[in-house]
Amino acid sequence: MPQETRTSPAQAAIPSVDRILRDPACDVLVVRFGRRPVTEAVRGDVAALRGRLAEGGREAAEVGAIVARVAAALERAAQPSLRPVWNLTGTVLHTNLGRAPLPPEAIEAVVAVAGGASNLEYDLATGKRGDRDVHLDDLVCRLTGAEAATVVNNNAAAVLLTLNTLAQRKEVLVSRGELIEIGGAFRIPDIMARAGAKLHEVGTTNRTHEKDFLDSITPRTALVMKVHASNYEISGFTKSVPERELAAIAHGAGLPFAVDLGSGTLVDLAQYGLPHEPTAAETIASGADIVTFSGDKLLGGPQAGLIAGRADLIARIRKNPMKRAMRCDKMTIAALAAVLRLYDDPDRLAERVPTLRLLARPRAEIEAAAQRLLPAMRAAAGEGFAVGVAPCRSQIGSGSLPAERLDSAALVLRPAAARGAGTALVRLAAAFRALPVPVIGRVQDDAFRLDLRCLEPEGEAAFAAQLPALALRP
Ligand SMILES: *Cc1c(COP(=O)(O)O)cnc(C)c1O
């Protein structure tokens, strides 16, 4: 080994890597993280320390300090990239924050199949190969009134697979007012192109009539489609063709009629004080041959795309080789089946499906939670911020009922000084994101706002307990 040419006394005082590794505190780290990661972390810390001392740093090279730094570094590195956060943005079904929280029944179902073998595609009665769709088929049919159903990884896949199966190299009629883009890269025209289907736009952006559809049908037409406008609303001088009429037009020409519901709730949301959304069952009853909808929007389950409808069309969709590339895994199927089973008991649905429970939470209850947390928040925020409780409006999110706002309550943190308020808010939001369980809020109207709709009473203690860790520099 080449000799170091100049070693300062401070550098010479650095304990050897072996000496550090023999420290009892390191044994604890080895048990937790493994010998190699600990050795590498110690080497890294010693090298960095040597560098700092070479540049004139004056810190003491003590084993205790080194081990403490190594422990902190290993702890940071062990944090998974994907981890829980508090969604206090005011958007309940937040795509970037994982959409629907699962009920315990679904989590238990995942755990039950995740660690071992299951009858995913195995018929226990005959001992022969089975079909993974059987675990969901009956449940979906019962809840939608469809003849058959299949499930893929998300609704985008459900739409793609439906179009590719029913309309490859053919035309699909869609109203111009429904050629939507949903957050990210899901645009109906693009999906249509990728599915190999040709989009035939019908009518105008704000008005589409029955005659527009009738005039557009040619021998090249394979499908009539309606897309739920999800994240926007056309108001004013508008006209669209109701599902029942569209179904009649399609069937009159011997064509199937597909509806992409997007959110696709399974129950009438009006019973929870929310506006009515067309349910999958209503859509099937009005004549849709296929409906597609998400598992993790209003349904409140895992990410999935449900396709329900006529048995002959579902059979064709299942046979499409693309289905193999989009099929759900056992954990999704287990979770979705457990959530769908909760719908068998409509009376307790709003208690048991977290998404519905959060959406139905009354403002007074959220406001009471905000008042309970106010003292802890004031103490954590310190002098730099005025903290209060204010009414706010939550959104459902994920393109569901976009115009609808739910009365809610927020903790509001406003910089005490007008000067530098913008920077203070940016730093405040970052400090909340840096908490052990990051807190995601929203900066709006010169204040940092935490809509407490999605912080349920069971979570309050854990939420408050980490607030003192907010490292707010004045
Ligand atoms: C959300 C949505 C989709 C996409 O569903 P994912 O489950 O996010 O893939 C497709 N169509 C409509 C109308 C939607 O609202």
Coordinates of N, CA, C and O and ligand atoms in Angstrom, one line a residue, residues 95 99 152-159 178 180-183 186-188 191 225-231 259-264 277 292-297 302-306 397-400, ligand 1:
T95 N -54.3 11.0 -7.3 CA -53.6 10.0 -8.1 C -52.1 9.9 -7.7 O -51.6 8.8 -7.6
R99 N -54.3 7.3 -4.6 CA -55.8 7.1 -4.7 C -56.4 6.4 -3.5 O -56.1 6.8 -2.3
V152 N -58.5 -6.0 -15.4 CA -57.1 -5.8 -15.8 C -56.5 -4.7 -14.9 O -57.1 -4.4 -13.9
N153 N -55.2 -4.3 -15.2 CA -54.5 -3.6 -14.2 C -55.0 -2.2 -13.9 O -54.7 -1.6 -12.8
N154 N -55.6 -1.5 -14.8 CA -56.2 -0.2 -14.5 C -57.2 0.1 -15.6 O -57.4 -0.7 -16.6
N155 N -57.9 1.2 -15.4 CA -59.0 1.5 -16.4 C -58.5 1.9 -17.8 O -59.1 1.6 -18.8
A156 N -57.3 2.5 -17.8 CA -56.7 2.8 -19.1 C -56.5 1.5 -19.9 O -56.8 1.5 -21.1
A157 N -56.0 0.5 -19.2 CA -55.8 -0.8 -19.9 C -57.2 -1.4 -20.3 O -57.3 -2.0 -21.3
A158 N -58.2 -1.2 -19.4 CA -59.5 -1.7 -19.7 C -60.0 -1.1 -21.0 O -60.6 -1.8 -21.9
V159 N -59.8 0.2 -21.2 CA -60.3 0.9 -22.4 C -59.5 0.5 -23.6 O -60.1 0.1 -24.7
E178 N -66.4 14.5 -25.8 CA -65.9 13.5 -24.9 C -64.5 13.1 -25.2 O -64.0 12.1 -24.6
I180 N -61.5 13.4 -24.2 CA -60.9 14.1 -23.1 C -59.5 13.6 -22.8 O -59.0 12.6 -23.3
E181 N -58.7 14.4 -22.1 CA -57.5 14.0 -21.5 C -57.6 13.9 -20.0 O -58.2 14.8 -19.4
I182 N -57.2 12.8 -19.4 CA -57.2 12.7 -18.0 C -55.8 12.7 -17.5 O -54.9 12.2 -18.2
G183 N -55.5 13.4 -16.4 CA -54.2 13.6 -15.9 C -53.2 12.6 -16.4 O -53.5 11.5 -16.6
F186 N -53.3 10.0 -20.4 CA -54.4 9.3 -21.0 C -55.3 10.2 -21.7 O -56.0 11.0 -21.2
R187 N -55.2 10.1 -23.1 CA -56.1 10.9 -23.9 C -56.8 9.9 -24.8 O -56.2 9.0 -25.4
I188 N -58.1 10.1 -24.9 CA -58.9 9.2 -25.6 C -58.4 9.0 -27.1 O -58.3 7.9 -27.6
I191 N -55.2 6.8 -27.0 CA -55.5 5.4 -26.6 C -56.2 4.7 -27.8 O -55.8 3.6 -28.1
M225 N -69.2 4.6 -28.8 CA -68.6 4.7 -27.4 C -69.0 6.0 -26.8 O -69.1 7.0 -27.4
K226 N -69.2 5.9 -25.5 CA -69.5 7.1 -24.7 C -68.4 7.2 -23.6 O -68.1 6.1 -22.9
V227 N -67.8 8.4 -23.4 CA -66.7 8.5 -22.4 C -67.2 9.5 -21.3 O -67.6 10.6 -21.7
H228 N -67.2 9.1 -20.1 CA -67.5 10.0 -19.0 C -66.5 11.2 -19.0 O -65.3 11.0 -19.0
A229 N -67.1 12.4 -19.0 CA -66.2 13.5 -19.1 C -65.3 13.8 -17.9 O -64.6 14.7 -17.9
S230 N -65.4 13.0 -16.9 CA -64.6 13.0 -15.7 C -64.2 14.3 -15.2 O -64.8 14.9 -14.4
N231 N -63.0 14.8 -15.7 CA -62.4 16.0 -15.0 C -62.8 17.4 -15.6 O -62.2 18.3 -15.3
V259 N -69.3 2.0 -22.8 CA -69.3 3.2 -22.0 C -68.1 3.2 -21.1 O -67.9 2.2 -20.3
D260 N -67.2 4.2 -21.2 CA -66.1 4.3 -20.2 C -66.5 5.2 -19.1 O -66.6 6.4 -19.3
L261 N -66.8 4.6 -18.0 CA -67.4 5.4 -16.9 C -66.3 6.1 -16.1 O -66.6 7.0 -15.3
G262 N -65.0 5.7 -16.2 CA -64.0 6.4 -15.4 C -64.1 5.9 -14.0 O -63.6 4.8 -13.6
S263 N -64.8 6.7 -13.2 CA -64.9 6.4 -11.8 C -65.8 5.2 -11.5 O -65.5 4.3 -10.7
G264 N -66.9 5.2 -12.2 CA -67.8 4.0 -12.1 C -68.1 3.6 -10.7 O -67.6 2.6 -10.2
E277 N -73.8 10.0 -9.3 CA -72.9 9.6 -10.5 C -73.6 8.4 -11.1 O -74.1 7.6 -10.4
T292 N -66.5 0.1 -18.7 CA -65.2 0.1 -18.1 C -65.1 1.1 -17.0 O -65.6 2.2 -17.1
F293 N -64.5 0.7 -15.9 CA -64.3 1.7 -14.8 C -63.1 1.2 -13.9 O -62.7 0.1 -13.9
S294 N -62.6 2.2 -13.1 CA -61.5 2.0 -12.2 C -61.8 1.3 -10.9 O -62.9 1.5 -10.4
G295 N -60.8 0.5 -10.4 CA -61.0 -0.1 -9.1 C -60.6 0.8 -8.0 O -61.1 0.7 -6.8
D296 N -59.8 1.8 -8.2 CA -59.3 2.7 -7.1 C -59.8 4.1 -7.2 O -59.2 5.0 -6.6
K297 N -60.9 4.3 -7.9 CA -61.5 5.6 -7.7 C -62.7 5.5 -6.8 O -62.5 5.1 -5.6
P302 N -58.3 -1.5 -4.9 CA -57.0 -1.4 -5.4 C -57.0 -0.9 -6.9 O -58.0 -1.0 -7.5
Q303 N -55.8 -0.5 -7.4 CA -55.7 -0.1 -8.8 C -56.1 -1.3 -9.7 O -55.6 -2.4 -9.6
A304 N -57.1 -1.1 -10.5 CA -57.6 -2.1 -11.4 C -58.5 -1.5 -12.4 O -59.0 -0.4 -12.2
G305 N -58.8 -2.2 -13.5 CA -59.7 -1.8 -14.5 C -60.8 -2.8 -14.7 O -60.4 -4.0 -15.0
L306 N -62.0 -2.5 -14.4 CA -63.1 -3.5 -14.5 C -63.8 -3.4 -15.8 O -64.1 -2.3 -16.3
G397 N -61.6 14.2 -6.5 CA -60.3 13.9 -7.1 C -60.5 12.8 -8.2 O -61.5 12.2 -8.4
S398 N -59.3 12.5 -8.9 CA -59.3 11.5 -9.9 C -60.4 11.7 -11.0 O -60.9 10.7 -11.5
G399 N -60.7 12.9 -11.2 CA -61.7 13.2 -12.3 C -63.1 12.8 -11.9 O -64.0 12.9 -12.7
S400 N -63.3 12.5 -10.6 CA -64.7 12.1 -10.3 C -65.4 13.4 -9.9 O -64.9 14.2 -9.1
Ligands
LIG1 C1 -59.6 7.8 -14.7 C2 -60.2 7.5 -16.0 C3 -59.5 6.6 -16.8 C4 -58.3 6.0 -16.5 O1 -58.4 5.1 -15.4 P1 -57.1 4.6 -14.6 O2 -57.7 3.6 -13.6 O3 -56.5 5.7 -14.0 O4 -56.3 3.9 -15.6 C5 -60.1 6.3 -18.0 N1 -61.3 6.9 -18.4 C6 -61.9 7.8 -17.6 C7 -63.2 8.5 -18.1 C8 -61.4 8.2 -16.4 O5 -62.0 9.0 -15.6

